[in-house]
Amino acid sequence: MNYDASMTYAPNYETQTFHDVLVEQLRNTPWLMLSVGIHVVIAIVLNFMGAAAGQPVMETVFKVVAEQAPAPLDPIPEVEDPKDIEDPKDPTDEQPVPTEVFAEDPMIDAESEFDEPVDGDTLNDQPIDNHTVNNSTVGLGSSSGSFGDGRGGGRTAGPGGTRGKSFQKPLTAGLDWLARHQSPDGRWDCDAYMGQGAPERGPLCTGKGNAMYDVGVTGLSLLAYLGAGNTHRQGEYQKTVKAGLKWLKAQQDAEGCFGSRGDPHFTYNHAVAALAMAEAYGMTHAPAWRTSAQRGIDFCMKAQNPYKAWRYGVRSGDNDSSVTGWMVMALKSAKLSGLEVNETAMQWARDWIVAMTDEETGRVGYTKRGERPVRAEGRIERFPADTSESLTAVGVLTRIFAGDDPGESAAIKAGAELMAKRLPVWDPEGGRVDMYYWYYASLALFQCGGAEWSAWTGKMKSAMIDTQRDDGNFAGSWDPVGPWGEDGGRVYSTALMTMCMEVFFRYPRVFGTRNK
């Protein structure tokens, strides 16, 4: 339609602001301006007259003016200024409350105990609740989180340095492999991940896991990225992290449980997923993850047996130290991320660990005091239980997270000594590869420090770096040759080994430096 100057058009409220509309109304009603002007002149004249007679008249005049003013205009419709209308956007892009700024490059060079003679106590010794540029929430994330607010990506400036040059390439290679094998929907598919490989790189990967653990291995993979400082907002893998978190969030049911409950082992899936979501929220404080993270933690507490710990199902009455370990880390991360956590839950978990600890040896049992680690049916001969102290590692870490001081606890000291006798060795034929054990022991012994930590770090380098694949589609991964490799597959082994490398700059020590 062409504009006709002889015609009167209604104000365009869709494009005008309130100010524009008001000006337009005033422009079209000159009588109002004239009336106001006349009354102002009268008021001034009468005021001078009253002043001459010694009488205050200004108040009276303005009362008259107000009473004689013309009827008010019809209310102008309230119309939102277009610039204030919020455009539809992905909720994951919502900005969090301001947090500390950390090092942009999560792979900054720094000397570590693996690049120089090992000194187990030259790493980060900041108290766990200090907001320093050092750590992750529960040892899984990085960037702006609870255990010191550095969660991996920011943990580059600790005493003596915590980013070893030795780890830069293998860590990046591990993350690259995981990114290449992520499914289009955001998950890591235990038994079909190899389909994401590139034929031009050579044969596709082998080593599939069990489909029932997709939620769990997706959580582990996300923790590997979070531990290196990558979130949906920062790092080289933002899209990878965002897609994974969105898929994980979509797997949560009305009660807050992540994944299907069709298999009794679903509590493993849930605990790891809840841990990943709590880490993601703690690192970014993104509103998109908060509700999901809190609901996941609420379900953890709901599933705990009263006065005890966790196993399979919700308050089933059974308890084991393995499921309990993952639940404890999820709760610790949640607490440090600002989520609501019942302190009693952690204390009950500690009480369970105490009940499972052999006071003479320091060994922590699975479901019975001091028993050896459990193996799946048919695997005990291939993976002898006496080659691992995995549950002792879980027990030591749980005690520390619950508040026990490694420098004062005889049980923690005994557990550390046991782990120092079962150092990492890549020996698939002898059944001595146990990535689950290596991960928990690395976390626990770093907290303990001292000679046991130094001995451990001396063996972990070759067990991790020297065994990473560098060929074709396999490049960056680790073969799933441990006792749980058949369950989680190559995705599980690669995520855990990547997380093992990140342990050395993930947490600050809870109680400071340990004496040797």
Short mmCIF file of C-alpha atoms in Angstrom, two decimals:
data_model
loop_
_atom_site.label_atom_id
_atom_site.label_comp_id
_atom_site.label_asym_id
_atom_site.label_seq_id
_atom_site.Cartn_x
_atom_site.Cartn_y
_atom_site.Cartn_z
CA MET A 1 0.00 0.00 0.00
CA ASN A 2 1.37 3.49 -0.93
CA TYR A 3 1.50 6.23 1.65
CA ASP A 4 -1.11 9.03 1.18
CA ALA A 5 -0.29 12.29 2.99
CA SER A 6 -3.96 13.26 3.06
CA MET A 7 -4.90 10.20 5.09
CA THR A 8 -4.58 9.67 8.86
CA TYR A 9 -2.89 6.46 9.90
CA ALA A 10 -3.07 4.69 13.25
CA PRO A 11 0.22 4.50 15.13
CA ASN A 12 2.22 1.40 14.34
CA TYR A 13 2.54 -0.10 17.83
CA GLU A 14 4.42 -3.14 16.59
CA THR A 15 7.47 -1.10 15.67
CA GLN A 16 7.16 2.01 17.90
CA THR A 17 8.30 2.37 21.46
CA PHE A 18 6.17 3.82 24.25
CA HIS A 19 7.99 7.13 23.86
CA ASP A 20 7.27 7.24 20.10
CA VAL A 21 3.57 6.55 20.67
CA LEU A 22 3.29 9.25 23.33
CA VAL A 23 4.92 11.85 21.11
CA GLU A 24 2.58 10.89 18.27
CA GLN A 25 -0.47 11.31 20.51
CA LEU A 26 0.66 14.71 21.69
CA ARG A 27 1.41 15.81 18.15
CA ASN A 28 -2.15 14.97 17.10
CA THR A 29 -3.78 16.79 20.04
CA PRO A 30 -2.57 20.45 20.00
CA TRP A 31 -5.52 21.52 22.14
CA LEU A 32 -4.00 19.73 25.07
CA MET A 33 -0.77 21.68 24.77
CA LEU A 34 -2.68 24.91 24.37
CA SER A 35 -4.75 24.22 27.48
CA VAL A 36 -1.70 23.44 29.54
CA GLY A 37 0.03 26.60 28.33
CA ILE A 38 -2.92 28.86 29.18
CA HIS A 39 -3.27 27.42 32.67
CA VAL A 40 0.42 27.85 33.35
CA VAL A 41 0.25 31.53 32.34
CA ILE A 42 -2.82 32.09 34.54
CA ALA A 43 -1.07 30.41 37.45
CA ILE A 44 1.97 32.64 37.11
CA VAL A 45 -0.10 35.83 36.90
CA LEU A 46 -2.27 34.91 39.88
CA ASN A 47 0.78 33.98 41.88
CA PHE A 48 2.30 37.41 41.41
CA MET A 49 -1.03 39.01 42.28
CA GLY A 50 -1.33 36.94 45.40
CA ALA A 51 2.21 37.73 46.39
CA ALA A 52 1.46 41.41 46.10
CA ALA A 53 -1.52 41.00 48.40
CA GLY A 54 0.43 38.86 50.82
CA GLN A 55 -1.63 35.74 50.08
CA PRO A 56 -0.22 32.37 48.96
CA VAL A 57 -2.28 31.37 45.95
CA MET A 58 -0.03 28.95 44.03
CA GLU A 59 -1.41 25.89 45.82
CA THR A 60 -5.00 26.94 45.13
CA VAL A 61 -4.33 27.73 41.48
CA PHE A 62 -2.82 24.37 40.78
CA LYS A 63 -5.72 22.72 42.51
CA VAL A 64 -8.07 24.50 40.15
CA VAL A 65 -5.91 23.65 37.17
CA ALA A 66 -5.95 20.02 38.10
CA GLU A 67 -9.70 20.02 38.52
CA GLN A 68 -10.29 21.81 35.21
CA ALA A 69 -7.89 19.76 33.14
CA PRO A 70 -9.51 17.99 30.19
CA ALA A 71 -10.44 14.34 30.45
CA PRO A 72 -7.40 12.09 30.16
CA LEU A 73 -6.58 10.32 26.95
CA ASP A 74 -7.50 6.72 26.52
CA PRO A 75 -4.69 4.53 27.86
CA ILE A 76 -2.04 3.76 25.29
CA PRO A 77 -1.75 0.03 24.80
CA GLU A 78 1.39 -1.40 26.40
CA VAL A 79 3.54 -2.81 23.67
CA GLU A 80 6.86 -4.57 24.24
CA ASP A 81 9.83 -2.88 22.74
CA PRO A 82 11.09 -5.31 20.07
CA LYS A 83 14.59 -5.17 21.51
CA ASP A 84 13.25 -6.48 24.83
CA ILE A 85 11.44 -9.45 23.33
CA GLU A 86 13.50 -12.55 24.04
CA ASP A 87 14.28 -14.50 20.93
CA PRO A 88 13.84 -18.25 21.10
CA LYS A 89 17.19 -19.75 21.94
CA ASP A 90 18.77 -22.87 23.25
CA PRO A 91 18.52 -22.82 27.07
CA THR A 92 22.06 -24.16 27.29
CA ASP A 93 23.26 -20.76 26.07
CA GLU A 94 21.83 -18.94 29.08
CA GLN A 95 24.51 -17.07 30.92
CA PRO A 96 25.34 -18.19 34.47
CA VAL A 97 26.11 -16.03 37.43
CA PRO A 98 29.59 -14.51 37.15
CA THR A 99 32.34 -16.91 38.07
CA GLU A 100 36.09 -16.73 38.19
CA VAL A 101 37.99 -16.52 34.95
CA PHE A 102 40.36 -19.37 34.34
CA ALA A 103 43.14 -20.08 31.91
CA GLU A 104 41.72 -20.19 28.38
CA ASP A 105 44.00 -22.90 27.14
CA PRO A 106 43.43 -26.15 29.04
CA MET A 107 46.60 -27.59 27.58
CA ILE A 108 49.09 -25.04 28.87
CA ASP A 109 52.58 -26.43 29.26
CA ALA A 110 53.68 -27.02 32.81
CA GLU A 111 56.14 -29.30 34.43
CA SER A 112 54.67 -32.27 36.26
CA GLU A 113 56.04 -35.12 38.28
CA PHE A 114 56.16 -37.10 35.04
CA ASP A 115 58.48 -34.63 33.31
CA GLU A 116 60.84 -34.27 36.23
CA PRO A 117 61.92 -36.63 39.02
CA VAL A 118 58.78 -37.66 40.83
CA ASP A 119 57.91 -35.66 43.90
CA GLY A 120 54.52 -36.70 45.09
CA ASP A 121 54.00 -33.56 47.15
CA THR A 122 54.82 -30.84 44.65
CA LEU A 123 51.32 -30.90 43.18
CA ASN A 124 48.43 -28.69 44.08
CA ASP A 125 47.89 -28.61 47.82
CA GLN A 126 45.17 -25.98 48.03
CA PRO A 127 42.36 -26.72 50.49
CA ILE A 128 39.38 -28.32 48.81
CA ASP A 129 36.95 -25.50 49.49
CA ASN A 130 39.20 -22.66 48.35
CA HIS A 131 38.11 -21.05 45.10
CA THR A 132 41.43 -21.18 43.33
CA VAL A 133 42.47 -21.82 39.78
CA ASN A 134 43.03 -25.47 40.32
CA ASN A 135 40.36 -27.99 40.27
CA SER A 136 37.25 -29.83 39.43
CA THR A 137 34.27 -30.54 41.51
CA VAL A 138 34.66 -34.12 42.31
CA GLY A 139 37.55 -34.77 40.24
CA LEU A 140 35.73 -35.06 37.08
CA GLY A 141 35.18 -31.73 35.63
CA SER A 142 37.08 -28.61 34.99
CA SER A 143 36.68 -24.94 34.43
CA SER A 144 34.74 -23.42 37.22
CA GLY A 145 33.68 -25.83 39.77
CA SER A 146 33.63 -26.97 43.26
CA PHE A 147 36.84 -28.62 44.22
CA GLY A 148 38.65 -25.35 43.98
CA ASP A 149 36.80 -23.97 41.00
CA GLY A 150 39.34 -24.98 38.44
CA ARG A 151 37.98 -28.31 37.22
CA GLY A 152 40.66 -29.41 34.91
CA GLY A 153 40.81 -26.64 32.40
CA GLY A 154 41.76 -24.11 35.02
CA ARG A 155 44.08 -26.39 36.93
CA THR A 156 47.24 -25.21 35.33
CA ALA A 157 48.74 -22.99 37.97
CA GLY A 158 49.18 -25.14 41.03
CA PRO A 159 52.43 -25.33 42.97
CA GLY A 160 55.03 -26.96 40.86
CA GLY A 161 52.65 -27.12 37.93
CA THR A 162 50.08 -29.80 37.27
CA ARG A 163 49.94 -30.11 33.51
CA GLY A 164 52.61 -32.51 32.36
CA LYS A 165 53.95 -32.17 28.86
CA SER A 166 53.87 -35.95 28.69
CA PHE A 167 50.09 -35.90 28.88
CA GLN A 168 49.24 -33.27 26.28
CA LYS A 169 49.29 -35.41 23.16
CA PRO A 170 47.76 -38.60 24.59
CA LEU A 171 45.05 -36.64 26.37
CA THR A 172 44.10 -34.80 23.19
CA ALA A 173 44.26 -38.04 21.22
CA GLY A 174 41.87 -39.69 23.66
CA LEU A 175 39.39 -36.83 23.44
CA ASP A 176 39.66 -36.80 19.65
CA TRP A 177 38.90 -40.51 19.50
CA LEU A 178 35.83 -40.07 21.68
CA ALA A 179 34.63 -37.16 19.54
CA ARG A 180 35.02 -39.17 16.34
CA HIS A 181 32.97 -42.02 17.79
CA GLN A 182 30.10 -40.03 19.27
CA SER A 183 26.72 -40.88 17.75
CA PRO A 184 24.76 -38.16 15.91
CA ASP A 185 22.19 -38.07 18.72
CA GLY A 186 24.88 -37.18 21.28
CA ARG A 187 25.38 -40.51 23.04
CA TRP A 188 28.33 -42.88 23.04
CA ASP A 189 26.95 -46.19 21.86
CA CYS A 190 28.60 -49.11 23.66
CA ASP A 191 27.96 -51.74 21.04
CA ALA A 192 27.65 -49.66 17.85
CA TYR A 193 30.20 -46.84 18.29
CA MET A 194 32.47 -48.39 15.66
CA GLY A 195 29.97 -47.36 13.00
CA GLN A 196 31.11 -43.77 13.52
CA GLY A 197 34.60 -44.63 12.33
CA ALA A 198 36.01 -43.50 8.99
CA PRO A 199 36.64 -46.32 6.45
CA GLU A 200 39.41 -44.28 4.84
CA ARG A 201 41.38 -44.57 8.09
CA GLY A 202 41.43 -48.34 7.83
CA PRO A 203 39.57 -51.13 9.64
CA LEU A 204 36.84 -50.02 12.00
CA CYS A 205 37.41 -50.44 15.72
CA THR A 206 36.76 -53.61 17.64
CA GLY A 207 35.85 -54.02 21.28
CA LYS A 208 32.15 -53.40 21.67
CA GLY A 209 30.41 -53.27 25.02
CA ASN A 210 26.92 -53.97 26.28
CA ALA A 211 24.12 -51.72 25.00
CA MET A 212 22.60 -51.48 28.48
CA TYR A 213 25.48 -49.24 29.56
CA ASP A 214 25.08 -46.45 26.99
CA VAL A 215 24.00 -44.01 29.70
CA GLY A 216 26.96 -44.88 31.90
CA VAL A 217 29.64 -44.69 29.21
CA THR A 218 28.13 -41.46 27.91
CA GLY A 219 28.53 -40.09 31.42
CA LEU A 220 32.14 -41.28 31.57
CA SER A 221 32.92 -39.76 28.17
CA LEU A 222 31.47 -36.42 29.24
CA LEU A 223 33.52 -36.55 32.43
CA ALA A 224 36.63 -37.01 30.31
CA TYR A 225 35.85 -33.77 28.47
CA LEU A 226 34.85 -31.88 31.59
CA GLY A 227 38.04 -33.04 33.28
CA ALA A 228 40.09 -31.40 30.53
CA GLY A 229 38.27 -28.09 30.86
CA ASN A 230 35.72 -28.51 28.10
CA THR A 231 32.12 -27.44 28.64
CA HIS A 232 29.28 -26.53 26.29
CA ARG A 233 30.65 -22.98 26.44
CA GLN A 234 34.41 -23.33 26.40
CA GLY A 235 37.09 -25.50 24.87
CA GLU A 236 37.58 -27.20 21.53
CA TYR A 237 34.82 -29.74 22.09
CA GLN A 238 31.85 -27.53 22.95
CA LYS A 239 29.49 -29.15 20.45
CA THR A 240 30.53 -32.62 21.59
CA VAL A 241 29.86 -31.81 25.24
CA LYS A 242 26.60 -30.02 24.54
CA ALA A 243 25.23 -32.88 22.44
CA GLY A 244 26.19 -35.43 25.07
CA LEU A 245 24.61 -33.51 27.92
CA LYS A 246 21.40 -32.90 26.00
CA TRP A 247 21.11 -36.61 25.21
CA LEU A 248 21.82 -37.53 28.83
CA LYS A 249 19.24 -35.07 30.08
CA ALA A 250 16.67 -36.58 27.72
CA GLN A 251 17.20 -40.01 29.32
CA GLN A 252 16.05 -38.82 32.74
CA ASP A 253 12.68 -40.05 33.96
CA ALA A 254 10.06 -38.31 36.08
CA GLU A 255 11.73 -39.39 39.33
CA GLY A 256 15.14 -38.11 38.26
CA CYS A 257 16.71 -41.46 37.35
CA PHE A 258 18.98 -41.42 34.31
CA GLY A 259 18.34 -44.30 31.94
CA SER A 260 16.16 -47.36 31.91
CA ARG A 261 15.61 -49.41 35.06
CA GLY A 262 15.11 -52.60 33.07
CA ASP A 263 18.44 -54.03 34.24
CA PRO A 264 19.14 -54.22 37.99
CA HIS A 265 22.57 -52.65 37.40
CA PHE A 266 20.93 -49.37 36.38
CA THR A 267 22.27 -47.71 39.52
CA TYR A 268 25.75 -47.68 37.94
CA ASN A 269 24.39 -45.83 34.93
CA HIS A 270 22.51 -43.39 37.08
CA ALA A 271 25.37 -42.63 39.47
CA VAL A 272 27.84 -41.87 36.67
CA ALA A 273 25.29 -39.79 34.74
CA ALA A 274 24.34 -37.85 37.88
CA LEU A 275 28.01 -37.18 38.51
CA ALA A 276 28.51 -35.88 34.96
CA MET A 277 25.47 -33.62 35.13
CA ALA A 278 26.49 -32.25 38.53
CA GLU A 279 29.97 -31.54 37.17
CA ALA A 280 28.56 -29.82 34.09
CA TYR A 281 26.35 -27.62 36.23
CA GLY A 282 29.08 -26.89 38.74
CA MET A 283 31.47 -25.79 36.02
CA THR A 284 29.07 -23.46 34.21
CA HIS A 285 26.12 -22.79 36.51
CA ALA A 286 24.03 -23.00 33.37
CA PRO A 287 20.31 -23.04 34.25
CA ALA A 288 19.80 -25.67 31.56
CA TRP A 289 21.61 -28.27 33.67
CA ARG A 290 20.61 -27.27 37.19
CA THR A 291 17.20 -28.93 37.44
CA SER A 292 18.41 -32.12 35.81
CA ALA A 293 21.46 -32.22 38.07
CA GLN A 294 19.44 -31.64 41.24
CA ARG A 295 16.84 -34.24 40.31
CA GLY A 296 19.60 -36.73 39.60
CA ILE A 297 21.13 -36.12 43.02
CA ASP A 298 17.73 -36.35 44.67
CA PHE A 299 17.30 -39.78 43.13
CA CYS A 300 20.71 -40.83 44.45
CA MET A 301 19.60 -40.01 47.96
CA LYS A 302 16.22 -41.64 47.43
CA ALA A 303 17.89 -44.88 46.34
CA GLN A 304 20.19 -45.09 49.38
CA ASN A 305 19.39 -47.70 51.98
CA PRO A 306 18.62 -46.07 55.35
CA TYR A 307 21.72 -45.99 57.55
CA LYS A 308 23.67 -47.87 54.87
CA ALA A 309 24.75 -47.39 51.27
CA TRP A 310 23.72 -48.47 47.77
CA ARG A 311 23.62 -51.42 45.46
CA TYR A 312 21.08 -52.35 42.81
CA GLY A 313 17.65 -50.76 42.82
CA VAL A 314 16.01 -48.24 45.13
CA ARG A 315 16.44 -49.04 48.84
CA SER A 316 16.73 -52.71 48.00
CA GLY A 317 18.32 -53.51 51.34
CA ASP A 318 21.52 -54.71 49.64
CA ASN A 319 24.74 -52.70 49.69
CA ASP A 320 28.10 -52.87 47.93
CA SER A 321 31.17 -50.68 47.93
CA SER A 322 31.40 -50.33 44.15
CA VAL A 323 28.05 -48.65 43.45
CA THR A 324 28.57 -46.68 46.65
CA GLY A 325 31.81 -45.21 45.31
CA TRP A 326 30.13 -43.65 42.28
CA MET A 327 27.23 -42.38 44.37
CA VAL A 328 29.62 -40.74 46.82
CA MET A 329 31.42 -38.91 44.04
CA ALA A 330 28.10 -37.70 42.63
CA LEU A 331 27.04 -36.36 46.03
CA LYS A 332 30.40 -34.70 46.64
CA SER A 333 30.32 -33.01 43.26
CA ALA A 334 26.76 -31.86 43.85
CA LYS A 335 27.58 -30.34 47.21
CA LEU A 336 30.55 -28.46 45.86
CA SER A 337 28.50 -27.31 42.88
CA GLY A 338 25.92 -25.66 45.09
CA LEU A 339 23.21 -28.29 44.77
CA GLU A 340 21.20 -29.53 47.73
CA VAL A 341 22.68 -32.59 49.42
CA ASN A 342 21.73 -34.23 52.69
CA GLU A 343 24.92 -34.51 54.73
CA THR A 344 23.59 -37.65 56.37
CA ALA A 345 23.87 -39.52 53.06
CA MET A 346 27.64 -39.09 53.01
CA GLN A 347 27.98 -40.12 56.64
CA TRP A 348 25.97 -43.29 56.06
CA ALA A 349 28.24 -44.12 53.13
CA ARG A 350 31.30 -43.65 55.31
CA ASP A 351 29.79 -45.89 57.96
CA TRP A 352 29.32 -48.60 55.34
CA ILE A 353 32.96 -48.33 54.28
CA VAL A 354 34.07 -48.57 57.90
CA ALA A 355 32.00 -51.73 58.27
CA MET A 356 33.62 -53.22 55.14
CA THR A 357 37.20 -52.42 56.22
CA ASP A 358 39.45 -55.11 57.64
CA GLU A 359 41.14 -53.32 60.53
CA GLU A 360 44.24 -55.50 60.35
CA THR A 361 44.97 -55.14 56.64
CA GLY A 362 43.08 -51.99 55.66
CA ARG A 363 41.39 -53.83 52.79
CA VAL A 364 37.83 -52.78 51.94
CA GLY A 365 35.41 -55.49 50.87
CA TYR A 366 32.70 -55.54 48.25
CA THR A 367 29.75 -56.81 50.30
CA LYS A 368 31.72 -58.41 53.13
CA ARG A 369 34.42 -57.08 55.39
CA GLY A 370 37.86 -57.28 53.80
CA GLU A 371 36.90 -59.50 50.84
CA ARG A 372 38.71 -59.25 47.50
CA PRO A 373 37.30 -57.34 44.51
CA VAL A 374 34.43 -59.02 42.70
CA ARG A 375 34.64 -60.36 39.16
CA ALA A 376 31.85 -61.18 36.73
CA GLU A 377 30.99 -64.83 36.32
CA GLY A 378 33.55 -66.62 34.20
CA ARG A 379 36.23 -63.93 34.52
CA ILE A 380 37.88 -64.73 37.83
CA GLU A 381 40.57 -66.91 36.25
CA ARG A 382 41.41 -64.32 33.59
CA PHE A 383 41.46 -61.47 36.09
CA PRO A 384 42.59 -62.75 39.49
CA ALA A 385 41.08 -60.69 42.29
CA ASP A 386 44.36 -60.56 44.20
CA THR A 387 45.91 -58.34 41.50
CA SER A 388 43.67 -55.41 42.41
CA GLU A 389 42.76 -53.25 45.40
CA SER A 390 39.95 -51.42 43.63
CA LEU A 391 37.50 -51.38 46.52
CA THR A 392 40.20 -50.36 48.96
CA ALA A 393 40.76 -47.36 46.71
CA VAL A 394 37.02 -46.62 46.76
CA GLY A 395 37.01 -46.89 50.53
CA VAL A 396 39.98 -44.57 51.03
CA LEU A 397 38.50 -41.95 48.73
CA THR A 398 35.11 -42.16 50.43
CA ARG A 399 36.66 -41.64 53.86
CA ILE A 400 38.56 -38.59 52.63
CA PHE A 401 35.52 -37.06 50.94
CA ALA A 402 33.54 -37.68 54.12
CA GLY A 403 36.10 -35.72 56.13
CA ASP A 404 38.72 -38.20 57.37
CA ASP A 405 42.24 -36.76 57.37
CA PRO A 406 44.76 -39.06 55.63
CA GLY A 407 47.43 -37.82 57.99
CA GLU A 408 45.52 -39.01 61.02
CA SER A 409 43.57 -42.04 59.81
CA ALA A 410 45.23 -45.41 60.34
CA ALA A 411 42.71 -47.04 58.01
CA ILE A 412 43.55 -44.66 55.17
CA LYS A 413 47.27 -45.18 55.71
CA ALA A 414 46.84 -48.96 55.64
CA GLY A 415 44.77 -48.72 52.48
CA ALA A 416 47.38 -46.55 50.77
CA GLU A 417 50.08 -49.07 51.62
CA LEU A 418 48.01 -51.87 50.10
CA MET A 419 47.57 -49.93 46.86
CA ALA A 420 51.29 -49.21 46.72
CA LYS A 421 51.82 -52.99 46.61
CA ARG A 422 49.52 -53.33 43.59
CA LEU A 423 50.98 -50.78 41.19
CA PRO A 424 49.72 -50.35 37.61
CA VAL A 425 51.14 -52.79 35.07
CA TRP A 426 49.86 -53.22 31.52
CA ASP A 427 49.78 -56.99 31.48
CA PRO A 428 46.68 -58.29 29.66
CA GLU A 429 47.99 -61.86 29.60
CA GLY A 430 48.44 -61.86 33.36
CA GLY A 431 45.05 -60.23 33.95
CA ARG A 432 46.61 -57.26 35.72
CA VAL A 433 44.96 -54.48 33.72
CA ASP A 434 42.22 -52.88 35.83
CA MET A 435 41.37 -49.38 34.66
CA TYR A 436 38.60 -49.01 37.21
CA TYR A 437 41.12 -49.69 39.97
CA TRP A 438 43.71 -47.39 38.43
CA TYR A 439 41.25 -44.52 38.29
CA TYR A 440 40.07 -44.76 41.89
CA ALA A 441 43.55 -45.44 43.23
CA SER A 442 44.94 -42.43 41.39
CA LEU A 443 42.26 -40.23 42.95
CA ALA A 444 42.78 -41.69 46.42
CA LEU A 445 46.58 -41.76 46.46
CA PHE A 446 46.84 -38.23 45.15
CA GLN A 447 44.84 -37.17 48.20
CA CYS A 448 47.16 -39.19 50.43
CA GLY A 449 50.41 -38.01 48.89
CA GLY A 450 53.72 -39.22 50.26
CA ALA A 451 55.75 -42.22 49.18
CA GLU A 452 52.72 -44.22 48.06
CA TRP A 453 51.67 -41.50 45.64
CA SER A 454 55.18 -41.14 44.29
CA ALA A 455 55.45 -44.87 43.68
CA TRP A 456 52.07 -44.89 41.93
CA THR A 457 52.86 -42.03 39.57
CA GLY A 458 56.09 -43.71 38.57
CA LYS A 459 54.14 -46.65 37.11
CA MET A 460 51.09 -44.89 35.75
CA LYS A 461 52.95 -43.12 32.97
CA SER A 462 53.94 -46.28 31.14
CA ALA A 463 50.61 -47.96 31.89
CA MET A 464 48.73 -45.07 30.29
CA ILE A 465 50.85 -43.36 27.67
CA ASP A 466 52.81 -46.29 26.29
CA THR A 467 49.70 -48.39 25.71
CA GLN A 468 47.51 -45.94 23.82
CA ARG A 469 46.73 -47.00 20.24
CA ASP A 470 48.05 -44.82 17.43
CA ASP A 471 46.81 -46.63 14.32
CA GLY A 472 43.93 -45.72 12.02
CA ASN A 473 40.48 -45.63 13.58
CA PHE A 474 41.95 -46.96 16.83
CA ALA A 475 44.26 -43.96 17.28
CA GLY A 476 43.73 -42.35 20.68
CA SER A 477 41.91 -45.30 22.26
CA TRP A 478 42.85 -48.06 24.68
CA ASP A 479 42.00 -51.71 24.20
CA PRO A 480 39.24 -52.91 26.59
CA VAL A 481 41.34 -55.67 28.13
CA GLY A 482 40.38 -55.25 31.79
CA PRO A 483 37.82 -57.16 33.86
CA TRP A 484 35.02 -54.80 32.83
CA GLY A 485 36.08 -54.25 29.23
CA GLU A 486 33.40 -56.56 27.88
CA ASP A 487 30.72 -54.51 29.60
CA GLY A 488 31.72 -50.98 28.60
CA GLY A 489 33.85 -51.77 25.57
CA ARG A 490 36.43 -49.49 23.98
CA VAL A 491 34.46 -46.36 24.84
CA TYR A 492 34.58 -47.27 28.53
CA SER A 493 38.31 -48.04 28.49
CA THR A 494 39.20 -44.89 26.56
CA ALA A 495 37.08 -42.61 28.74
CA LEU A 496 38.49 -44.08 31.97
CA MET A 497 42.11 -43.94 30.82
CA THR A 498 41.65 -40.36 29.72
CA MET A 499 40.19 -39.60 33.13
CA CYS A 500 43.18 -41.30 34.75
CA MET A 501 45.48 -38.79 33.07
CA GLU A 502 43.32 -35.95 34.33
CA VAL A 503 43.49 -37.09 37.95
CA PHE A 504 46.88 -35.46 38.27
CA PHE A 505 45.40 -32.01 37.82
CA ARG A 506 41.78 -32.57 38.76
CA TYR A 507 41.59 -32.16 42.52
CA PRO A 508 43.48 -30.08 44.99
CA ARG A 509 44.31 -31.98 48.13
CA VAL A 510 41.62 -31.86 50.75
CA PHE A 511 44.02 -31.67 53.69
CA GLY A 512 47.16 -30.22 52.12
CA THR A 513 50.60 -31.71 51.67
CA ARG A 514 51.31 -35.14 53.11
CA ASN A 515 54.53 -36.02 54.85
CA LYS A 516 56.55 -38.76 53.20
#
